[in-house]
Short mmCIF file of C-alpha atoms in Angstrom, two decimals:
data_model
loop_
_atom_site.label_atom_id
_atom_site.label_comp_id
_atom_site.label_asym_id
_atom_site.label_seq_id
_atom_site.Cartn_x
_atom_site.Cartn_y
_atom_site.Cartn_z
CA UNK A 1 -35.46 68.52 198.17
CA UNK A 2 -38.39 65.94 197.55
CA UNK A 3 -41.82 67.38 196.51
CA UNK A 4 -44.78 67.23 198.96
CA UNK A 5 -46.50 63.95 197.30
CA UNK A 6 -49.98 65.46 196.76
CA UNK A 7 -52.94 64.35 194.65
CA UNK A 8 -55.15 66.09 191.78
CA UNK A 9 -58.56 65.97 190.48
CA UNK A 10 -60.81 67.21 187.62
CA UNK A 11 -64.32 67.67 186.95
CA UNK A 12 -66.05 68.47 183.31
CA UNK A 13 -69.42 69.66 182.53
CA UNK A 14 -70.58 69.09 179.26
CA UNK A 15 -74.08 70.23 177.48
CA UNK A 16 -75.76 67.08 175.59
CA UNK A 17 -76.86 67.72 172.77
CA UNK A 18 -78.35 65.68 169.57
CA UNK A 19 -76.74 64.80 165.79
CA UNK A 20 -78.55 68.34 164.54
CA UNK A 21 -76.47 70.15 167.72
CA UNK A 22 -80.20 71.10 169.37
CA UNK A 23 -79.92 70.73 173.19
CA UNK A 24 -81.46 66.89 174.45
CA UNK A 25 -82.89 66.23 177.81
CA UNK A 26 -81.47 62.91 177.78
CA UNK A 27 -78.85 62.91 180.20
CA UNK A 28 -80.18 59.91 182.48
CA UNK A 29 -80.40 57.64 179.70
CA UNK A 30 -77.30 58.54 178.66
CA UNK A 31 -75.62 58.12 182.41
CA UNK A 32 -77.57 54.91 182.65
CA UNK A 33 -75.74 53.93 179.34
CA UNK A 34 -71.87 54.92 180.93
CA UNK A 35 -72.64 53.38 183.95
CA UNK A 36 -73.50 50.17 182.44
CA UNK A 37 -70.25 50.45 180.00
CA UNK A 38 -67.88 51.88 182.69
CA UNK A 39 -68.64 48.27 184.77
CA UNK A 40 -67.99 46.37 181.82
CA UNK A 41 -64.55 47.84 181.23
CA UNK A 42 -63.72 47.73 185.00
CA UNK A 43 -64.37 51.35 185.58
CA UNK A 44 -65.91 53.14 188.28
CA UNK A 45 -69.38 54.32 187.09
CA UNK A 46 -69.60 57.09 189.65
CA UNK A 47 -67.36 59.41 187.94
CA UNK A 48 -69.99 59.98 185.61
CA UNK A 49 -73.13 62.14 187.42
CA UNK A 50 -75.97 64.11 186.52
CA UNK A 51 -76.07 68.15 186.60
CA UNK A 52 -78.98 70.18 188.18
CA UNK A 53 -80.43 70.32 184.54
CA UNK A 54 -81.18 67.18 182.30
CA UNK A 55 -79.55 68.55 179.23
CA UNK A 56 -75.71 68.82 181.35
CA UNK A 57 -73.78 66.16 182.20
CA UNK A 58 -70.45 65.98 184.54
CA UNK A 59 -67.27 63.69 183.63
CA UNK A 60 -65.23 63.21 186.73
CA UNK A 61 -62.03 61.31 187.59
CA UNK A 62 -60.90 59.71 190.40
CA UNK A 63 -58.01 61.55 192.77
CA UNK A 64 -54.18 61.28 190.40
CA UNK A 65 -51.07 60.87 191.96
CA UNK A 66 -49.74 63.20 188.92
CA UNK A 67 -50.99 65.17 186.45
CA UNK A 68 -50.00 62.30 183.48
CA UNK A 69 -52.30 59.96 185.82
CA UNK A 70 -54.87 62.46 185.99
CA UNK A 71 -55.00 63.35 182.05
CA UNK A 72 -54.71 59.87 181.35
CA UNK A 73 -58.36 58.53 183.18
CA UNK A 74 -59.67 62.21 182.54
CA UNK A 75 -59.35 60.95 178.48
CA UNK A 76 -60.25 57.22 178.79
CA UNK A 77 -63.69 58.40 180.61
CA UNK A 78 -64.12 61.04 177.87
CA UNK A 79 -63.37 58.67 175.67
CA UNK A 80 -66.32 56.56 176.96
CA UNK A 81 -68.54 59.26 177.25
CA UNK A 82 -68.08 59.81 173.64
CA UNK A 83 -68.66 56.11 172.54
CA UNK A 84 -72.07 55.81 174.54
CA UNK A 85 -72.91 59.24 173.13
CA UNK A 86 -72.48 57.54 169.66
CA UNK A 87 -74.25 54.26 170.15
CA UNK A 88 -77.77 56.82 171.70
CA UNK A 89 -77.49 59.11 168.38
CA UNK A 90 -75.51 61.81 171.16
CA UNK A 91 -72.90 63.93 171.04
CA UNK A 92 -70.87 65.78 174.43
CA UNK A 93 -71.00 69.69 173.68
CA UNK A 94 -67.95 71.20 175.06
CA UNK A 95 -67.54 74.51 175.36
CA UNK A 96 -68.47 76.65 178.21
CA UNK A 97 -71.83 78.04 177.01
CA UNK A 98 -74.43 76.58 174.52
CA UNK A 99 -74.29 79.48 171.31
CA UNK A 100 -78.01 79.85 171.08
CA UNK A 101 -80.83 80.53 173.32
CA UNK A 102 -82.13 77.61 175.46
CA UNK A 103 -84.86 76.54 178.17
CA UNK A 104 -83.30 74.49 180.55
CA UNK A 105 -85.22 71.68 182.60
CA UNK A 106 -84.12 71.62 185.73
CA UNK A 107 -84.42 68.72 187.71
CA UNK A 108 -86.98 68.40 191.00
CA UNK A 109 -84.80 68.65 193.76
CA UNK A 110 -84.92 70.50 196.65
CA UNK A 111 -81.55 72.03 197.38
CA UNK A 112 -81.80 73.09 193.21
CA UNK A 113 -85.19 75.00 193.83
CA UNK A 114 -83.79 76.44 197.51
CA UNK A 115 -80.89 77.91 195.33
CA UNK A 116 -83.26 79.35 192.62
CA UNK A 117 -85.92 80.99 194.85
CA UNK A 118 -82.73 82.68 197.36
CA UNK A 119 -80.93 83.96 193.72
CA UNK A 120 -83.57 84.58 191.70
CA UNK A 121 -84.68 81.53 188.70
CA UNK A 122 -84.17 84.07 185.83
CA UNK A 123 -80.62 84.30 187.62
CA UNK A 124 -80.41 80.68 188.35
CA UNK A 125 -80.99 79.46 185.06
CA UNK A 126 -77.35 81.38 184.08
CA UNK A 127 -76.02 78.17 185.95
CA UNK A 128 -77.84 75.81 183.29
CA UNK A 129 -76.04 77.56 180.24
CA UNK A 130 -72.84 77.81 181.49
CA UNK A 131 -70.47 74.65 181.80
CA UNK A 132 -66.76 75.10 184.00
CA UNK A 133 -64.17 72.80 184.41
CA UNK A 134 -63.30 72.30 188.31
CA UNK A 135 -59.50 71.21 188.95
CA UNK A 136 -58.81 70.04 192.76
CA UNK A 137 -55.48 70.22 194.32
CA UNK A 138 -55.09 68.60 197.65
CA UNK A 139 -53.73 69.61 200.61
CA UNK A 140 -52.68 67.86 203.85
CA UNK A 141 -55.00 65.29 204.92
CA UNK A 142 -57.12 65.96 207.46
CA UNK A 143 -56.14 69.79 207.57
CA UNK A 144 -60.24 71.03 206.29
CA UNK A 145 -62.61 70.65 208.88
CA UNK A 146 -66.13 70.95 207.30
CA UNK A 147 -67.19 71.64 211.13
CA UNK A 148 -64.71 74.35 211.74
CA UNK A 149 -63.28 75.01 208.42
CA UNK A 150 -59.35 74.01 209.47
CA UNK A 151 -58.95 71.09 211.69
CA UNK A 152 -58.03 72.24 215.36
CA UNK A 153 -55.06 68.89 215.43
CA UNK A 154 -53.65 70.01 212.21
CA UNK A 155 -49.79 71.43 212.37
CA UNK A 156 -49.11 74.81 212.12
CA UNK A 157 -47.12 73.64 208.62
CA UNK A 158 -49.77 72.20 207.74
CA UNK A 159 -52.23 74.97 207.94
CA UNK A 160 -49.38 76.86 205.94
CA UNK A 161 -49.40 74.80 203.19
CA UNK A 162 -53.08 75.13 203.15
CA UNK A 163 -52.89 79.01 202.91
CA UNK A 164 -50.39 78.88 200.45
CA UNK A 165 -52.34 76.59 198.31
CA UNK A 166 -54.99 79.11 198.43
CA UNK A 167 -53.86 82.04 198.06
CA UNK A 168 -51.67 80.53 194.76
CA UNK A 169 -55.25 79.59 193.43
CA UNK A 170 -56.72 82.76 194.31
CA UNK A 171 -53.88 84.78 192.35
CA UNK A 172 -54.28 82.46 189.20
CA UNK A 173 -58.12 83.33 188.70
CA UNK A 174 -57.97 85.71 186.14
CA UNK A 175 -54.79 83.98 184.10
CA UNK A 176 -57.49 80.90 184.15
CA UNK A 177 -60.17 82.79 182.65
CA UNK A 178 -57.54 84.46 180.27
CA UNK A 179 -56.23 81.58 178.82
CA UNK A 180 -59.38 79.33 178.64
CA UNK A 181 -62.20 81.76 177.09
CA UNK A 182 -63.94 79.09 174.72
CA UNK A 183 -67.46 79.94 173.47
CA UNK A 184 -67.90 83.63 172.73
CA UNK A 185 -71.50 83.40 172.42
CA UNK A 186 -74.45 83.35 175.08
CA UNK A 187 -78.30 83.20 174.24
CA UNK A 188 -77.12 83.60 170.52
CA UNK A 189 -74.87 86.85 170.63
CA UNK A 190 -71.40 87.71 170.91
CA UNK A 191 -71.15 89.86 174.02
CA UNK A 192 -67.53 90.52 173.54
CA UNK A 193 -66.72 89.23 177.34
CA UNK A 194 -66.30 85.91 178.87
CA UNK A 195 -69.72 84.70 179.11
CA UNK A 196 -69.12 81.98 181.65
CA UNK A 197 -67.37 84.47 184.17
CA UNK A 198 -69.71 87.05 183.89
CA UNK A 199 -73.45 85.42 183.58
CA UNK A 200 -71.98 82.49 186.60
CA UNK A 201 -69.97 84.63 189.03
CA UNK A 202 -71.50 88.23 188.07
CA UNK A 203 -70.56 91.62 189.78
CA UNK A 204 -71.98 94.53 190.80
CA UNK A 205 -68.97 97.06 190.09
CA UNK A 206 -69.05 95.85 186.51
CA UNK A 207 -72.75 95.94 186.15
CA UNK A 208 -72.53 91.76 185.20
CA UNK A 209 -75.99 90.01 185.49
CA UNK A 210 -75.35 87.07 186.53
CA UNK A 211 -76.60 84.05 189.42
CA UNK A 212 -74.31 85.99 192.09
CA UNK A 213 -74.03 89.28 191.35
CA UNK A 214 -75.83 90.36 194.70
CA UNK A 215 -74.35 87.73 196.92
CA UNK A 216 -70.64 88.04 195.83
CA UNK A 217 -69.29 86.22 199.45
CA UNK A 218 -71.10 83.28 198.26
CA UNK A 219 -70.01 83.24 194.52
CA UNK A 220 -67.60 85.67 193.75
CA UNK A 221 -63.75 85.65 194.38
CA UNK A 222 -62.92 85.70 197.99
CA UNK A 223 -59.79 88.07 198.81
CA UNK A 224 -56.04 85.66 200.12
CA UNK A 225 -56.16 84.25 203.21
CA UNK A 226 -53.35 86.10 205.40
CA UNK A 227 -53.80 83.98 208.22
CA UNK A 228 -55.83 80.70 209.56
CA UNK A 229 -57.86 82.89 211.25
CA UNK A 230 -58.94 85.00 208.44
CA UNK A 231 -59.69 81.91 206.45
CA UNK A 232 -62.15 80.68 208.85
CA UNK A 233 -63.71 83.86 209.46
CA UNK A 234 -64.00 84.25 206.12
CA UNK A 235 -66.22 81.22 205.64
CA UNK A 236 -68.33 81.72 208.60
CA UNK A 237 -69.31 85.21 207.27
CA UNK A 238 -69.84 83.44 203.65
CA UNK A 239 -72.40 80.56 205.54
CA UNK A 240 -73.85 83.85 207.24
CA UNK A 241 -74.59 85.56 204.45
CA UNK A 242 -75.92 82.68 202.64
CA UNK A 243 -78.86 81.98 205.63
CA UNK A 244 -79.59 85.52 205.54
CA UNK A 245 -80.16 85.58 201.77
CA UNK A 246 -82.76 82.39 201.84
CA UNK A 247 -84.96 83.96 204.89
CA UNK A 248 -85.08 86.97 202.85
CA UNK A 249 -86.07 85.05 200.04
CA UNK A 250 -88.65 83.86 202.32
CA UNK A 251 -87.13 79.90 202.18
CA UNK A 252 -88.84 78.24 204.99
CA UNK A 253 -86.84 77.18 208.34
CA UNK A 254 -87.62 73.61 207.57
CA UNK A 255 -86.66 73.79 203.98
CA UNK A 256 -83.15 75.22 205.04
CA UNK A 257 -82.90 72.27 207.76
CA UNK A 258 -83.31 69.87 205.00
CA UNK A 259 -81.03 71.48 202.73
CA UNK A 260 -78.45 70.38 205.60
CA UNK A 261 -76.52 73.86 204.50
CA UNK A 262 -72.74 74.11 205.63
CA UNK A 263 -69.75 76.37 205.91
CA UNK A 264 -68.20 74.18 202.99
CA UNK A 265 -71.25 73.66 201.26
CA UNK A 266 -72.69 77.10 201.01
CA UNK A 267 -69.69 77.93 198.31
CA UNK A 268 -69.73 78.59 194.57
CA UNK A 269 -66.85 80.50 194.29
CA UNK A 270 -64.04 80.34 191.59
CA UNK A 271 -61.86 79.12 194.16
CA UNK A 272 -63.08 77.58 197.74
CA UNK A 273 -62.28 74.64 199.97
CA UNK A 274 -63.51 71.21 199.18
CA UNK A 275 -64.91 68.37 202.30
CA UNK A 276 -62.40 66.22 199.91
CA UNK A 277 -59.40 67.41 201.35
CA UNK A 278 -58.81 69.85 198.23
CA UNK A 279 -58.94 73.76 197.10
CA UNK A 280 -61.13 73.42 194.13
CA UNK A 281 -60.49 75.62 191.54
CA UNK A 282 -63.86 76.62 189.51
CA UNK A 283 -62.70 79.60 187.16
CA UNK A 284 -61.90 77.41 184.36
CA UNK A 285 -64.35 77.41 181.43
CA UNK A 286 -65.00 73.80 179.85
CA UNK A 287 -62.94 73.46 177.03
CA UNK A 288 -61.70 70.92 174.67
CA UNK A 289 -59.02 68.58 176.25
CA UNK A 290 -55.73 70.75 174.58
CA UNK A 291 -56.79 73.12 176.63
CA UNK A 292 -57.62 71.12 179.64
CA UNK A 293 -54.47 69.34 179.35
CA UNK A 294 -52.37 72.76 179.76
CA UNK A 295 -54.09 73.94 182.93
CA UNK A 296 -53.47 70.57 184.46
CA UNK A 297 -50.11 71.14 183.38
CA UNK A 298 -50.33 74.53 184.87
CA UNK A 299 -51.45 74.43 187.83
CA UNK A 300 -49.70 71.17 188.97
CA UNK A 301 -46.60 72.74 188.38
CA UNK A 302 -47.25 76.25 190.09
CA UNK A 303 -48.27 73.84 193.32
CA UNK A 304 -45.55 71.62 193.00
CA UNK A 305 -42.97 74.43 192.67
CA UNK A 306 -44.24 76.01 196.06
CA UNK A 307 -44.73 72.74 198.14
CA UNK A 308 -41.25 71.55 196.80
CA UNK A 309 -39.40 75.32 197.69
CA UNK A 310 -41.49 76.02 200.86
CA UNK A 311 -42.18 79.26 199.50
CA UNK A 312 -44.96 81.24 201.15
CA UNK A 313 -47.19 82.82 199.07
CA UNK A 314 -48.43 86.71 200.05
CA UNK A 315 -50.24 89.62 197.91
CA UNK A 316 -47.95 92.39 197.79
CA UNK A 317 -49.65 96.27 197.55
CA UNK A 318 -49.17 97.49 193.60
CA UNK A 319 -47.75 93.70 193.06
CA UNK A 320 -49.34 93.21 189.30
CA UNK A 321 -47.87 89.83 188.39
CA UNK A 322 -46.14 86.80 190.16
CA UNK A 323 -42.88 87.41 191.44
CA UNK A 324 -40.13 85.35 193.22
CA UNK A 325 -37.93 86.97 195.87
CA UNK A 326 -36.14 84.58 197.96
CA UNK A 327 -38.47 81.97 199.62
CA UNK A 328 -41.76 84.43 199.23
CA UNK A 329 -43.85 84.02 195.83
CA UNK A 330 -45.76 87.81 195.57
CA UNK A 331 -48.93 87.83 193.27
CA UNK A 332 -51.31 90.80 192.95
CA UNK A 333 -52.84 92.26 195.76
CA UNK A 334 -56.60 91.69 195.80
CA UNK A 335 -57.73 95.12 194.57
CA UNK A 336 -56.02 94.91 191.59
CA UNK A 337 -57.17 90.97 191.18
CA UNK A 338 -60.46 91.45 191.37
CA UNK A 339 -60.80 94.97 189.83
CA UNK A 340 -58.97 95.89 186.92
CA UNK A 341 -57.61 92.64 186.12
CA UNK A 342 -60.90 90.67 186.30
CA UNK A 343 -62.57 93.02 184.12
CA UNK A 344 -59.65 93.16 181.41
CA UNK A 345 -59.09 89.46 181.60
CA UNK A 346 -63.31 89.03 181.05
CA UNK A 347 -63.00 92.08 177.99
CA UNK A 348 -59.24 92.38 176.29
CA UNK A 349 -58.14 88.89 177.60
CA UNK A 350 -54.53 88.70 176.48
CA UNK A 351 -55.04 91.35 174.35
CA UNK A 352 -54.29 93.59 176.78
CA UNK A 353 -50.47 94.32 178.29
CA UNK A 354 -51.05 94.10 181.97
CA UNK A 355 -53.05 90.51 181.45
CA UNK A 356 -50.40 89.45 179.07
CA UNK A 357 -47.40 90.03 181.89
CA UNK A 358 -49.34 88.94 184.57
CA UNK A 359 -50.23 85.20 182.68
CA UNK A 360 -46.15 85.16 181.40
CA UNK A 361 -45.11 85.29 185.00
CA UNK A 362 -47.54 82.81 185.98
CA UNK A 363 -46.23 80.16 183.38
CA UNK A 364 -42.55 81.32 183.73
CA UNK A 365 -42.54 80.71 187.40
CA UNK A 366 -44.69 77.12 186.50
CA UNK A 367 -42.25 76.12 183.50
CA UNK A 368 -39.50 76.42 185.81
CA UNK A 369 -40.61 73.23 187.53
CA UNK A 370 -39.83 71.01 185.26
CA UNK A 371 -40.75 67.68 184.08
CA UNK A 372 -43.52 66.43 181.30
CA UNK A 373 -45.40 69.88 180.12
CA UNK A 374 -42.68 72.27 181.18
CA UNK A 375 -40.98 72.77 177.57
CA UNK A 376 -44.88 73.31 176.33
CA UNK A 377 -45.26 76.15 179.18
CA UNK A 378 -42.34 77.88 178.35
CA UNK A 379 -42.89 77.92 174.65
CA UNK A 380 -46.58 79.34 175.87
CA UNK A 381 -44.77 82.10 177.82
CA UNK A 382 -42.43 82.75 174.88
CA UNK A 383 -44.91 82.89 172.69
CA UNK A 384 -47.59 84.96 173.81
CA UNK A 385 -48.37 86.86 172.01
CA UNK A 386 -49.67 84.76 168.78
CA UNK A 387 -51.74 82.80 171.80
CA UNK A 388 -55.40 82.58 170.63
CA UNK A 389 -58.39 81.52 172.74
CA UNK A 390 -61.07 78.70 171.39
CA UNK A 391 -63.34 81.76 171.87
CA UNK A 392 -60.67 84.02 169.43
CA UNK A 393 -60.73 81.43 166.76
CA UNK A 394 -65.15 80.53 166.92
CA UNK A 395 -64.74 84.29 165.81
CA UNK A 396 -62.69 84.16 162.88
CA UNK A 397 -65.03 81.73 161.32
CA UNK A 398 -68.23 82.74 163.09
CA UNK A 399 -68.09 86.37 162.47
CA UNK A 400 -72.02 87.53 163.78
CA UNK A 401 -73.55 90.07 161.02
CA UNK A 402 -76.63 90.38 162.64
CA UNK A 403 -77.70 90.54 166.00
CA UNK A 404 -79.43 87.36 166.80
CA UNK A 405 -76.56 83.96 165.90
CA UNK A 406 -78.66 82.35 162.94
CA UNK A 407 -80.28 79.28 164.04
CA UNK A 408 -78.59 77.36 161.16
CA UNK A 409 -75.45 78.88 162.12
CA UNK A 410 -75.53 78.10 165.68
CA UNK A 411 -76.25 74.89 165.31
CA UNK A 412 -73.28 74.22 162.81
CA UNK A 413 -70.89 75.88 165.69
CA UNK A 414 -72.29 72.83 167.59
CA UNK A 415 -71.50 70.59 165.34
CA UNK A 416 -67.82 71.57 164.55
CA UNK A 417 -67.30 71.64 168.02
CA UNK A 418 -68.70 68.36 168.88
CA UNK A 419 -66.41 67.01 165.81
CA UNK A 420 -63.38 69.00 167.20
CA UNK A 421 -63.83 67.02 170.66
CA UNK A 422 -64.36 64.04 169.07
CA UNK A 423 -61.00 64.42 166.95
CA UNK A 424 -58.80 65.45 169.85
CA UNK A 425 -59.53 62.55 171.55
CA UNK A 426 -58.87 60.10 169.25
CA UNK A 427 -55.46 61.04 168.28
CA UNK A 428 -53.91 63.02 171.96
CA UNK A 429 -51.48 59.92 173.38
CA UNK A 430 -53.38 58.33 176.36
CA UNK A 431 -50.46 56.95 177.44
CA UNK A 432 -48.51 59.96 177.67
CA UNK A 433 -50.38 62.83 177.32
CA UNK A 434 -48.80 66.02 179.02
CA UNK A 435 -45.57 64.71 177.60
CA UNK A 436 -47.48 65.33 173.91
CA UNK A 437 -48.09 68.66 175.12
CA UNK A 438 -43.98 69.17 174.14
CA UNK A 439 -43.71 67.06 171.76
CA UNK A 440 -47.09 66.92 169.39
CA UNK A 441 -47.26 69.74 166.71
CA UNK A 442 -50.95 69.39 166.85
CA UNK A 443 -51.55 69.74 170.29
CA UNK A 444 -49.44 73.03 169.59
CA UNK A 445 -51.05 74.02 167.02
CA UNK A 446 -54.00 74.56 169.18
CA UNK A 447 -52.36 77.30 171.36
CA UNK A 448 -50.70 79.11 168.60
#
């Protein structure tokens, strides 16, 4: 049976920072400088854009046939990042929060200062010191509607594959955060929780301050989509709730007509639908590219596996983990997802034994598909339990003693980090990259 030819996409934030590791407000010089290099080599400059705050940066790629494609450009724009970084006296920061406390500038734009006054700033400015990694898998062209949410022409297998698409992304949230915790400390302590899950996407239930914990339709996890129906209801209530919140903020009517707010565009959640043609995934903290390479890996495969079996993917009630029963994948109903597993994933991580089955399933049923990456998923499932998060091993060496991170300290965390990017991406194979993920020790090493 021949797999559903579908493409895949990535976006990086990084923070920008200087030689010391301080935080520099430099980004547009620094764009101006990739732009210019990107034309030289006969790349696209527009993969590399500005972030709502001039000390963040975003590295994009263009839409990959496969994930080797998509690995492949996502390193040879990091790699020119990097190299224009080194010419300015700059280095690319990248792990999901900065380790110290920091004053963002944010840039004067409307639709940034619409979003501040309906969250709150203090919120707002959780956004400028976290960075995510946003993966995009696409679905059937033509199938999202920005008008109506699902195109009224599409086929009814096509709005299946749509569902199942998002619903598979929905049940992988909290195996994402699991699995790619990076910097374990925000505004110079170690909270103990995963600091770009909890200060972006916030929550209520677990008392998390962050830039939606009131206004969770907008930027928290949205529960599977049973039905076509549900899915467009579901983002109609979303845009709803969204207006409401900036006329109670007092946003002006003319201010919100300008904003040109839509059902796709009023979305910050983990996972939502993309104008592109794509369900963007936005759980995943920004990482170095090891990592980044193994959730391309991941998720690719999960997709590919239930495009290529036709298998329809459903929450089952008490369903804690993904499992396969003829041509229907099960994954955890929503309660659990979003309740107890969230909050164990964002505390214990794989620590804990229901988060540790839940994330083996998940690569056992992705291993299964086969090709380059597969041998390195199942060795992940087999070996589990010695896994250990970028944000485990910053601990080891960067044990806090006080309560404050040392500013001397902090900035050296910078600075190893920066070096650690710079080193995987000189020696990770460009021209084969997810096929190093099974073959190169070091690449290994950095799961194990």
């Amino acid at each position: 049976m021949n797999v559903v030819k579908r493409r895949i996409g990535l976006e990086q934030e990084f923070f920008l920072v200087d030689e010391a590791g301080s935080l520099s407000d430099r980004a547009d010089d620094f764009l101006n400088g990739c732009h210019i290099m990107a034309q030289t080599q006969g790349l696209d400059p527009k993969y590399f854009v500005p972030e709502f705050v001039k000390s963040m940066v975003e590295i994009n790629t263009p839409p990959a046939d496969t994930g080797t494609e998509l690995a492949k450009v996502y390193l040879k724009n990091l790699k020119l990042a990097l190299c224009v970084a080194q010419q300015m006296g700059l280095r690319l920061y990248p792990l999901s929060s900065y380790p110290l406390h920091i004053t963002p500038v944010m840039r004067d734009h409307p639709n940034y200062h619409i979003q501040a006054r309906t969250v709150g700033y203090d919120k707002f400015l959780h956004a400028a010191k976290c960075t995510g990694t946003h993966l995009h898998l696409e679905v059937p062209p033509g199938v999202i509607d920005p008008s109506v949410v699902v195109s009224y022409n599409s086929t009814s297998a096509e709005r299946e594959e749509l569902l199942n698409i998002y619903n598979l992304a929905t049940a992988c949230d909290s195996a994402l955060i699991s699995l790619t915790r990076a910097c374990p400390f925000y505004e110079g302590q170690a909270i103990g929780l995963a600091a770009h899950t909890i200060r972006y996407r916030g929550s209520e239930t677990f008392g998390w301050e962050g830039v939606y914990t009131h206004l969770q339709p907008v930027g928290g996890l949205m529960p599977y989509a049973l039905s076509v129906e549900g899915l467009v209801e579901q983002h109609f209530a979303r845009y709803y709730a969204w207006l409401q919140a900036m006329e109670k903020a007092g946003i002006e009517p003319n201010l919100i007509k300008q904003a040109e707010i839509s059902l796709l565009k009023s979305a910050w959640n983990p996972i939502r639908l993309n104008k592109l043609g794509t369900v963007e995934i936005r759980c995943i903290d920004s990482n170095y590219p090891s990592v980044t390479l193994a959730v391309i890996t991941l998720l690719e495969k999960a997709a590919n596996r239930v495009r290529r079996e036709k298998l329809t993917v459903r929450p089952a009630k008490e369903m804690q983990i993904f499992e396969l029963v003829g041509d229907r994948l099960y994954v955890p109903d929503f309660e659990y997802l979003n309740g107890e597993l969230l909050y164990t994933s964002a505390t214990e991580g794989l620590k804990n034994p229901k988060v540790k089955a839940y994330v083996d399933s998940i690569l056992q049923f992705a291993s299964a598909e086969g090709g380059e990456g597969a041998n390195f998923l199942a060795k992940l499932s087999k070996h589990l339990d010695h896994y250990q998060t970028i944000e485990a091993r910053i601990l080891q060496e960067f044990t806090q003693t006080t309560t404050q991170l040392p500013l001397d300290v902090g900035l050296r965390l910078v600075r190893e980090c920066c070096e650690n990017l710079e080193a995987e991406v000189s020696w990770i194979d460009t021209e084969n990259p997810l096929a190093a993920l099974d073959t190169d020790e070091r690449l290994l090493a950095q799961q194990y």
